[in-house]
Short mmCIF file of C-alpha atoms and ligand atoms in Angstrom, two decimals:
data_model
loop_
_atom_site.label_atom_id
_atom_site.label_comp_id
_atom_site.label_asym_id
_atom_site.label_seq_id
_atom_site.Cartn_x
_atom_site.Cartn_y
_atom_site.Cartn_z
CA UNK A 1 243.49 156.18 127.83
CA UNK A 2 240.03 154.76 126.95
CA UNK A 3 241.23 151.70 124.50
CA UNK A 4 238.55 149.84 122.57
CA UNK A 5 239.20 146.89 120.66
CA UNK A 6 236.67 145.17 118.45
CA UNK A 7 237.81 141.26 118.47
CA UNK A 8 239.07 138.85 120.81
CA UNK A 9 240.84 136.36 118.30
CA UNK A 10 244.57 136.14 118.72
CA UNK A 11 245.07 139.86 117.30
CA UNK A 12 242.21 141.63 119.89
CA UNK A 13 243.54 139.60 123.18
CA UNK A 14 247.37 139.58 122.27
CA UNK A 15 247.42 143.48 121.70
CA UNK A 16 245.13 143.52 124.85
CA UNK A 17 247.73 141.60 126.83
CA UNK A 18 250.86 143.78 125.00
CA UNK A 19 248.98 147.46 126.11
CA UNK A 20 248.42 146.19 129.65
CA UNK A 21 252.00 144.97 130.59
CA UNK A 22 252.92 148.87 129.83
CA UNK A 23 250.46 150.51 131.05
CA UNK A 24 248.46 149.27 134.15
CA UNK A 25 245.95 151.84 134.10
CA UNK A 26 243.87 152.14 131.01
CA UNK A 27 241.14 151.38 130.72
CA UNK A 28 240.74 148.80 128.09
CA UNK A 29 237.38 147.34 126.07
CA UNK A 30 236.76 144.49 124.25
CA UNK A 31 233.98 143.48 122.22
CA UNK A 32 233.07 140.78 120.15
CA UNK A 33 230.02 139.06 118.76
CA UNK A 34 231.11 135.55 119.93
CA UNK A 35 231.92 134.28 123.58
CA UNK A 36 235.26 135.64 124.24
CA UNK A 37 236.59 132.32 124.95
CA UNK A 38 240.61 132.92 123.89
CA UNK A 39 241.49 129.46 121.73
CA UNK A 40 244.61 129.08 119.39
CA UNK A 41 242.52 129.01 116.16
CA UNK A 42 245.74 127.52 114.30
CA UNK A 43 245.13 123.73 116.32
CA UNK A 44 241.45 124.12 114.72
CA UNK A 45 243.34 121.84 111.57
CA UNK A 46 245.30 119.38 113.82
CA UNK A 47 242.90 118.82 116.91
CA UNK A 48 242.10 115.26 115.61
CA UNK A 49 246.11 114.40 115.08
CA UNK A 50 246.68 115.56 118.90
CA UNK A 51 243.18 113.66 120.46
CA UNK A 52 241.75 117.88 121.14
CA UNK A 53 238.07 117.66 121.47
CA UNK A 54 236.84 121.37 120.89
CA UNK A 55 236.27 122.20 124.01
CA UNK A 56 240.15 121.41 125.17
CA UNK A 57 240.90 124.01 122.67
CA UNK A 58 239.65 126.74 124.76
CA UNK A 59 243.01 128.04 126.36
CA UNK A 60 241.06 130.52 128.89
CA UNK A 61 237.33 131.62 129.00
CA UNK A 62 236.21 135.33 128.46
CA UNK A 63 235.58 136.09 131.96
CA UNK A 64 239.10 134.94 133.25
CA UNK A 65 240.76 136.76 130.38
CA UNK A 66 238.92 139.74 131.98
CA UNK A 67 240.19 139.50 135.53
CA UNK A 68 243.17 137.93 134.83
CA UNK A 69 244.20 141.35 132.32
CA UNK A 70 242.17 143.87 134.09
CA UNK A 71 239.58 144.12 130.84
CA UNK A 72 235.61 144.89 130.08
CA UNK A 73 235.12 142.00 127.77
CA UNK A 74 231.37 142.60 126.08
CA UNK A 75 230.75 139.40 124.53
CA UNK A 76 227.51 138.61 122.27
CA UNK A 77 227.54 142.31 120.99
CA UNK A 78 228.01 142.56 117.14
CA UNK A 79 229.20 146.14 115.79
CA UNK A 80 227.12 147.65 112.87
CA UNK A 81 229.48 150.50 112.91
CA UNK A 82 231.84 153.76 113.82
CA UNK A 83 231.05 157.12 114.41
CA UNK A 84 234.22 159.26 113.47
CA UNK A 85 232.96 162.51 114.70
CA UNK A 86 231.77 161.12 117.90
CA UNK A 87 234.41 158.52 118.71
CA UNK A 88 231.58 155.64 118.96
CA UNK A 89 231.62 152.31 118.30
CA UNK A 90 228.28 151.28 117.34
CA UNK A 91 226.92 148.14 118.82
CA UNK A 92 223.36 146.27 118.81
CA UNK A 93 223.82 146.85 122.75
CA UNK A 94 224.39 150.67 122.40
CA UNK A 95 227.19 152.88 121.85
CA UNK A 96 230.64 152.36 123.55
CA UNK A 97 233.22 155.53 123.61
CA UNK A 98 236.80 155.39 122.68
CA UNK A 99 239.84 157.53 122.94
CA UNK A 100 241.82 154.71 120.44
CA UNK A 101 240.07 152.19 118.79
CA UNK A 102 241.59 148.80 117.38
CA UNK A 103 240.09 147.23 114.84
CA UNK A 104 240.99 143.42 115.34
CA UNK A 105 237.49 141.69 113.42
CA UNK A 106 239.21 139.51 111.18
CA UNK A 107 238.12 137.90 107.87
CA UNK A 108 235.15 135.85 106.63
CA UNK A 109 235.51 132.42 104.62
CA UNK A 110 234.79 132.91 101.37
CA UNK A 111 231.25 131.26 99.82
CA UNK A 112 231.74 130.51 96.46
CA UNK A 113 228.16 130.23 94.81
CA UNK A 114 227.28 126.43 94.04
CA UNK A 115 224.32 125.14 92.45
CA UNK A 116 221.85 122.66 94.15
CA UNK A 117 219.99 121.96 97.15
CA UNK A 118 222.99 120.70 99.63
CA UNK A 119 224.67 123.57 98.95
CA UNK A 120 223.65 125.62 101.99
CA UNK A 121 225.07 122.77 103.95
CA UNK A 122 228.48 123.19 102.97
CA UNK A 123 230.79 123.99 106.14
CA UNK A 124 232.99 126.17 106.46
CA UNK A 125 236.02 126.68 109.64
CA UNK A 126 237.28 129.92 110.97
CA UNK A 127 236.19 130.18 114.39
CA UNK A 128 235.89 127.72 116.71
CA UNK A 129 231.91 127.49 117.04
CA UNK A 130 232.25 127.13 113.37
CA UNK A 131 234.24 124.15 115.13
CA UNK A 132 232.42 122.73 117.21
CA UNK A 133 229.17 122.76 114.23
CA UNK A 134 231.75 120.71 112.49
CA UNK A 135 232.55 117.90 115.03
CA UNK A 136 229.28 117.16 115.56
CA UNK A 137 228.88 116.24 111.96
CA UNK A 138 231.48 114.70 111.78
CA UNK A 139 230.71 112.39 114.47
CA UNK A 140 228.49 111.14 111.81
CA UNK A 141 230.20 111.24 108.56
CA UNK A 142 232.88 108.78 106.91
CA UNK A 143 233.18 110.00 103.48
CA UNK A 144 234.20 113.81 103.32
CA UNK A 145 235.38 116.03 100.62
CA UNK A 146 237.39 119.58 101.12
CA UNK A 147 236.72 121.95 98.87
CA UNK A 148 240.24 123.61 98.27
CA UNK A 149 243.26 122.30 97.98
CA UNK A 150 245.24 125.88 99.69
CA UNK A 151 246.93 125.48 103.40
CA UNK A 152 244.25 124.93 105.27
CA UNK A 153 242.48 122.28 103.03
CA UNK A 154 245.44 120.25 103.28
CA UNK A 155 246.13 121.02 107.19
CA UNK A 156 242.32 119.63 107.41
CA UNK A 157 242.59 116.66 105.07
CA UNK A 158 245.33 115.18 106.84
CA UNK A 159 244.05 115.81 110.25
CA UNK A 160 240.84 114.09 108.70
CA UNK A 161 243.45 110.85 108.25
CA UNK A 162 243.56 110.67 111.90
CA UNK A 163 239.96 110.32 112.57
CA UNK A 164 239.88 107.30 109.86
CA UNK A 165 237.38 109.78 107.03
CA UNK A 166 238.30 108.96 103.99
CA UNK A 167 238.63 112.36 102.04
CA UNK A 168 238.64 113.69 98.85
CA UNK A 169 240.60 116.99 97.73
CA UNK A 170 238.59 119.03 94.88
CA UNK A 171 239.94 122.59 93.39
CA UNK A 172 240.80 123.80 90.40
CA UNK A 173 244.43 123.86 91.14
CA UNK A 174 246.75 121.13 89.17
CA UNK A 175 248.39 120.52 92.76
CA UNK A 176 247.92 121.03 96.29
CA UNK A 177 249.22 124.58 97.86
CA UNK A 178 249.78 125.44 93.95
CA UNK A 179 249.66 129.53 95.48
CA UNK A 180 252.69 128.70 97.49
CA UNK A 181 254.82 125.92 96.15
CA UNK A 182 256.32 125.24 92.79
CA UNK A 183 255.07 121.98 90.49
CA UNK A 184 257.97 119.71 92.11
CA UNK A 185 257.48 120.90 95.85
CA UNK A 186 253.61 120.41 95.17
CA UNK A 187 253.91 117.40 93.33
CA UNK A 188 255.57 115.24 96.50
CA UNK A 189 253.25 116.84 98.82
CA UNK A 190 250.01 115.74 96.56
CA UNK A 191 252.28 111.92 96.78
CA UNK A 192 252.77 112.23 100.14
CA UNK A 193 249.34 112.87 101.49
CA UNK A 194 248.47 110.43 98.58
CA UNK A 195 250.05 107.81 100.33
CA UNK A 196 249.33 108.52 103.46
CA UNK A 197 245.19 108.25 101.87
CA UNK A 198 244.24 111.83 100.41
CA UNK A 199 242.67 111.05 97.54
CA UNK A 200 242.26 114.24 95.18
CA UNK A 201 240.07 115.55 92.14
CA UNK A 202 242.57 118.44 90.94
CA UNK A 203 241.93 120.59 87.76
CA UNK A 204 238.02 120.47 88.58
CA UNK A 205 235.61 122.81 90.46
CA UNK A 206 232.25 121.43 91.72
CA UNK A 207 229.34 122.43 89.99
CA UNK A 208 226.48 120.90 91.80
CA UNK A 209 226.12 119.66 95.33
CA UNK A 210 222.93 118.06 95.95
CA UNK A 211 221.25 116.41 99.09
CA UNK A 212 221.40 112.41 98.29
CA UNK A 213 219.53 109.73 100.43
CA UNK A 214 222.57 109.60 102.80
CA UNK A 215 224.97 112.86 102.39
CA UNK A 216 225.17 114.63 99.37
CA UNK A 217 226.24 114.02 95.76
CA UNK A 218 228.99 116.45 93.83
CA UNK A 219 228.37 117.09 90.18
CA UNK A 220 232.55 117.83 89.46
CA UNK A 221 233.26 120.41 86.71
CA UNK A 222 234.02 116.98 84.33
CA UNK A 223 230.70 115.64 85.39
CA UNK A 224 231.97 113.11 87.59
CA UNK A 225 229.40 111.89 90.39
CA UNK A 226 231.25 111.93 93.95
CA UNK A 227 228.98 110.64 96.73
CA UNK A 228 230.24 112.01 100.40
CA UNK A 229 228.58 112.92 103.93
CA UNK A 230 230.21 115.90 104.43
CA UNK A 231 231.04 118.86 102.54
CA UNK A 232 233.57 121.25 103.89
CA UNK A 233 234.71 124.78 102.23
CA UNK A 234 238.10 126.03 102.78
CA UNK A 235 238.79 127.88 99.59
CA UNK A 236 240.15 131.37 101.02
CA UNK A 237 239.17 134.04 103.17
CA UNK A 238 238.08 137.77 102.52
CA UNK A 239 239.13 140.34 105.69
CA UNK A 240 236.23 141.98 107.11
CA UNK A 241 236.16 145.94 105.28
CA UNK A 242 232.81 146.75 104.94
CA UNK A 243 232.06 148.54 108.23
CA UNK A 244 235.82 150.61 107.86
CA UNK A 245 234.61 151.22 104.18
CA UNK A 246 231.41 152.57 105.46
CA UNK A 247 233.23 154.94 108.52
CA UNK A 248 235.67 155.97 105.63
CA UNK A 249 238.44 154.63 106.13
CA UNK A 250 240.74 153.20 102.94
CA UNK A 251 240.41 149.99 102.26
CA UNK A 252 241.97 147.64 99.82
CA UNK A 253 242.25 143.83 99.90
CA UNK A 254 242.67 144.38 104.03
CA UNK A 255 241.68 148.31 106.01
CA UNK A 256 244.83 149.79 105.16
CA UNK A 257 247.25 150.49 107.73
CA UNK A 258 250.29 152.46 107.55
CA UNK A 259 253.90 151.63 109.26
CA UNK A 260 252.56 152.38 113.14
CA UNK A 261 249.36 150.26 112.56
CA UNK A 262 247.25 153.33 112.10
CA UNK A 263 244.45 153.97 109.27
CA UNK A 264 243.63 157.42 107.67
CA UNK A 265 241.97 158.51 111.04
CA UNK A 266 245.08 158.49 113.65
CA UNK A 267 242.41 157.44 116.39
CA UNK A 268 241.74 154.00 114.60
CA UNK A 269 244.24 151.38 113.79
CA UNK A 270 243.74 147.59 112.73
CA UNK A 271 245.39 144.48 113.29
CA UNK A 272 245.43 140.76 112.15
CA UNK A 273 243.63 139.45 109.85
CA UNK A 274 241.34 142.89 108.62
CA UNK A 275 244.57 144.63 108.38
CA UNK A 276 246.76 145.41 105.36
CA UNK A 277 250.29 146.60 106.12
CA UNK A 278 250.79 148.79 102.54
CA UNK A 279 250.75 145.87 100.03
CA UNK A 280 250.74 142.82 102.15
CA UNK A 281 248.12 141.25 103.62
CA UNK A 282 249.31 138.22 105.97
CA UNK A 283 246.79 136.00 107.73
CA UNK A 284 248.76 134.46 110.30
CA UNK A 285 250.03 134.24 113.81
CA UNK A 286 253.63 135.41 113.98
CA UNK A 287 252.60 139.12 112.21
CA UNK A 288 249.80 139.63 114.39
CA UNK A 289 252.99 139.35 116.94
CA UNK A 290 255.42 141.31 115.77
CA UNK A 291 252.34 144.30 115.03
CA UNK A 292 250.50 143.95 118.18
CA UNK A 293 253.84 144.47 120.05
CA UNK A 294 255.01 147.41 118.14
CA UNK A 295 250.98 149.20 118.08
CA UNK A 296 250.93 148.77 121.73
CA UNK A 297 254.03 150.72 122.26
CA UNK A 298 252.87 153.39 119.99
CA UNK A 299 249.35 153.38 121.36
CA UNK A 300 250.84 154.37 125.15
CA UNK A 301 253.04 156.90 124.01
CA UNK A 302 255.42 155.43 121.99
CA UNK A 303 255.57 155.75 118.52
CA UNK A 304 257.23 152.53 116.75
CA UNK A 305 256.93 151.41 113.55
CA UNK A 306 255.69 147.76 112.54
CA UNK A 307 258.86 145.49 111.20
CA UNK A 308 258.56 141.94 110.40
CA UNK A 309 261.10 139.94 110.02
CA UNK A 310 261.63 136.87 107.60
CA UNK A 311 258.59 134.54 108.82
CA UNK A 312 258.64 131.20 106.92
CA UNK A 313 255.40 129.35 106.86
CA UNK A 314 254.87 126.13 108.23
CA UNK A 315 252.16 123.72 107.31
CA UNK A 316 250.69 121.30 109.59
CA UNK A 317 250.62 118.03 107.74
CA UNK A 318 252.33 116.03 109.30
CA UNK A 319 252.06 113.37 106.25
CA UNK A 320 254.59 115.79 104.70
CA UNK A 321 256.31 118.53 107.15
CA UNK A 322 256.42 121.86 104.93
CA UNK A 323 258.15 124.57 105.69
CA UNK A 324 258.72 127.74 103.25
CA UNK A 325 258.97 131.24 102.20
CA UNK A 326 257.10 131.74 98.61
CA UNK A 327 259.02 133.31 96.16
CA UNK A 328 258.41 136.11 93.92
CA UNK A 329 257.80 135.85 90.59
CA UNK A 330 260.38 135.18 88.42
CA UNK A 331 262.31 133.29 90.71
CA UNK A 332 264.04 129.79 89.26
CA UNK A 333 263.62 126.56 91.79
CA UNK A 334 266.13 124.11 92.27
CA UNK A 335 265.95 120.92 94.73
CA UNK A 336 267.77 118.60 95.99
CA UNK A 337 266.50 115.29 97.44
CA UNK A 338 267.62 115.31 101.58
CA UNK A 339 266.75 112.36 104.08
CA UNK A 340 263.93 111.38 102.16
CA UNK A 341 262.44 114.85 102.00
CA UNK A 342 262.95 117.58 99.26
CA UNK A 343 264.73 120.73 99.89
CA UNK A 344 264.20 123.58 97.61
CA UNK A 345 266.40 127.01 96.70
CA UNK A 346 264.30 129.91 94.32
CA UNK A 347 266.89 131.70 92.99
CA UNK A 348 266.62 135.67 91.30
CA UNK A 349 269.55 137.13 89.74
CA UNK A 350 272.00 134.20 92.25
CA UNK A 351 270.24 135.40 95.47
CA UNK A 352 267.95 133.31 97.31
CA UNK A 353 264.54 134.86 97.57
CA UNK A 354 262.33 131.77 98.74
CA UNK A 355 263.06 128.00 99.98
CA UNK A 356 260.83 125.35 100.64
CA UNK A 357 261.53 122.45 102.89
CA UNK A 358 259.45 118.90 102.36
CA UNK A 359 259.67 116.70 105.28
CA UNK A 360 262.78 116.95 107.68
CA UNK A 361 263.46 120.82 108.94
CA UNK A 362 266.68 121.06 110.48
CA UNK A 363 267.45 122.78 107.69
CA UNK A 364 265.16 125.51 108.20
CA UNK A 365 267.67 128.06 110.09
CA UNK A 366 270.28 127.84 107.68
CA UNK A 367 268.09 128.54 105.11
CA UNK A 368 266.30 131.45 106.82
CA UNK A 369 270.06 133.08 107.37
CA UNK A 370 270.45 132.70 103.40
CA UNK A 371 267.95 135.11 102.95
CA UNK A 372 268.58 137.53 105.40
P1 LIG B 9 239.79 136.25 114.35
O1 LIG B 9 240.37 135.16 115.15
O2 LIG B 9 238.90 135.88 113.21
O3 LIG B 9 238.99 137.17 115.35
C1 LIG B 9 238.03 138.10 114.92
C2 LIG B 9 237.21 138.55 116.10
O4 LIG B 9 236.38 139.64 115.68
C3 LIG B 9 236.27 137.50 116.68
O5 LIG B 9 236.28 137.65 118.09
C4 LIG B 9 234.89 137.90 116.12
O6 LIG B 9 233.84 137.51 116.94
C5 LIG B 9 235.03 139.43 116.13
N1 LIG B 9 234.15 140.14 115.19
C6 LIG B 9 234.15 140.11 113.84
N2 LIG B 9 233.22 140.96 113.35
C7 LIG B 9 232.61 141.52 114.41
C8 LIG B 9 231.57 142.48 114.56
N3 LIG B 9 230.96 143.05 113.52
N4 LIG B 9 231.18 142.82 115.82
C9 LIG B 9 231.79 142.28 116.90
N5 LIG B 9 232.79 141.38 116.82
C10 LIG B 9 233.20 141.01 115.60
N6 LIG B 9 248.18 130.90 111.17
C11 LIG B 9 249.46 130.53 111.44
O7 LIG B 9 250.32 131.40 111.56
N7 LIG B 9 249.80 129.21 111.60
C12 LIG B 9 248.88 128.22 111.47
O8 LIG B 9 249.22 127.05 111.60
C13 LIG B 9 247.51 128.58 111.19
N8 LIG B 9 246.55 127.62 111.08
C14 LIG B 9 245.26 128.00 110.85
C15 LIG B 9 244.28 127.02 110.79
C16 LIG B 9 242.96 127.37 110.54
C17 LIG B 9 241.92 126.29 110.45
C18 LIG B 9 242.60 128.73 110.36
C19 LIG B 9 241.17 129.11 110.07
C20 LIG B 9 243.57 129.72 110.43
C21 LIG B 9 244.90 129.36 110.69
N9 LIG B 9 245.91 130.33 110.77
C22 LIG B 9 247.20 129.96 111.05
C23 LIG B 9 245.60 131.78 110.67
C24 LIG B 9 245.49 132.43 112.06
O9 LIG B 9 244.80 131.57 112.93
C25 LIG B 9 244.78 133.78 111.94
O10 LIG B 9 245.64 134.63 111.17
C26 LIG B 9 244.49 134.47 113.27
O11 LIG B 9 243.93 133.59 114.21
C27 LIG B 9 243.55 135.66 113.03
O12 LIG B 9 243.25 136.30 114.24
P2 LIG B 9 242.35 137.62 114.28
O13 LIG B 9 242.26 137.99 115.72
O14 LIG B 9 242.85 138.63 113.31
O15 LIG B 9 240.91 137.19 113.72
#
């Protein structure tokens, strides 16, 4: 088998690492427009809380991935796109032949469009030279604001803490994680990481960011003037479609997969964070798991569907330990105060469909077994 997989995040080197344990002999190809280097991307929002400078992040450079896994890894080559008919994968470096190809490219951070001249200078973390841009302005920044008050906002504001920056929260949301968590749940995490020195601007968007003598100054949707040195974007992400749009393949929020990983064309599948398994689209670690285990069985021979289990989400702020599973609409909350943390139970029709733990977890199996 001629394999070719177009990533090396956490979904193109784990299904890399899952197709070689069962079969020693294919021949499989990376490529990626970055490095290589294989990092956990998830320690990006906690490096400052456990004293990681970026380059500690790096768990094992592109070229020792390569020998150690028996891979081509063609690093610095960007893909402009497929041909179907001739099983290509397009590349600025030439064309590169496949017998199965994997589409593992991941997502972009949104850019929401701001007015004013500092807006260009907004950053914005999902890789880890993205990463390493950011440290080094950091190095010179004390006042910074996060735009987006979602799971990874938070993650970064109270990693932030550790490095002594005061920060500011800003987004439209009336409380932090408001996607995930109920008013109560969100309500003692916004105290928490109050008290712990978030400070937050909540119901407000920012309409201007302009370059000030030092750092810039945000015009808030309220016109409130905020003065900071650092501006940094983490209000969602968008899964890379165009170039599976453009090959034809269906695509929705995510390239649409079906239960074996595969898209419309049997000879392509995608994984992590591009993918979209029927309606769900989920942007973390322990999917990419569970599907890159299951595709690499079906991609030497075996066919096996993709099943994920329960997965409960865990947020790294340590401020406030959060663990939950988000209900579906409908669903009626009820907590209970527990060793100075809040537990909560979402309820439809007396079954529990979603929990939420606030600071200690032991709970968190118990609750998991509810659901199941
Ligand atoms: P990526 O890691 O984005 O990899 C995409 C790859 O595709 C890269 O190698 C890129 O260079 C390459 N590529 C893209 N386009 C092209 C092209 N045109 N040509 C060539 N190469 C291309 N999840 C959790 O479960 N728990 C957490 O605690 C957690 N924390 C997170 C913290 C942060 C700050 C972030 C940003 C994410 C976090 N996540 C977490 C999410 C998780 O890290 C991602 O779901 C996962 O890493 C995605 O991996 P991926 O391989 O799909 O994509």
């Amino acid at each position: 088998m001629n394999l070719v997989i177009i990533g090396t995040g956490m979904a193109g080197y784990t299904l890399a690492r899952e197709v070689r344990k069962k079969d020693p002999l294919a021949r499989i190809t990376l490529i990626t427009r970055d490095n290589g280097d294989s990092y956990s991307k998830p320690m990006l929002s906690n490096a400052l809380a456990v004293g990681k400078s970026p380059e500690q992040l790096i768990l094992s450079p592109a070229a020792k991935m390569a020998a150690q896994y028996d891979l081509q890894v063609l690093v610095q080559t960007q893909v402009t796109g497929i041909d179907r008919d001739r099983q290509q994968v397009l590349t600025d470096q030439g064309p590169v032949d496949y017998d199965q190809l994997v589409l593992a490219w991941g997502a972009e951070q949104l850019h929401l469009p701001t007015a004013g001249d500092g807006a260009d200078q907004v950053v914005r973390v999902n890789q880890i030279h993205d990463y390493q841009l950011f440290r080094e302005r950091l190095a010179k920044a004390d006042r910074v604001a996060i735009i987006g008050p979602g799971l990874i906002g938070c993650e970064f504001a109270n990693d932030l803490l550790h490095a002594d920056k005061q920060v500011t929260v800003i987004g439209p949301d009336p409380w932090p994680l408001a996607s995930l968590l109920p008013e109560t749940a969100g309500r003692f995490v916004e105290q928490k990481l109050t008290a712990a020195g978030v400070q937050w601007q909540l119901g407000q968007t920012v309409a201007r960011i302009d370059q000030a003598k030092a750092g810039f100054t945000l015009t808030l949707s309220d016109d409130q003037h905020l003065e900071v040195d650092l501006v940094l974007s983490a209000v969602g992400l968008r899964p890379n479609v165009d170039l599976a749009s453009a090959a034809g393949l269906t695509v929705s929020r995510g390239i649409v997969v079906n239960p074996l990983g595969q898209t419309d064309d049997p000879r392509i599948s995608a994984l992590g964070d591009c993918a979209q398994y029927g309606e769900r689209w989920l942007p973390y670690i322990m999917p990419i798991m569970h599907a890159a285990r299951a595709l690499a069985a079906t991609l030497t021979g075996t066919p096996t569907d993709i099943v994920f289990p329960l997965m409960p989400v865990a947020v790294k702020t340590p401020a406030v330990p959060i663990s939950l599973v988000p209900a579906p609409p409908g669903a009626r909350w009820s907590f209970i105060e527990q060793d100075e943390g809040l537990v909560g139970r979402a309820k439809l029709d007396e079954r529990t469909v979603g929990f939420v733990l606030l600071g200690p977890q032991t709970l968190r199996q118990s609750l998991v077994k509810e659901l199941s």
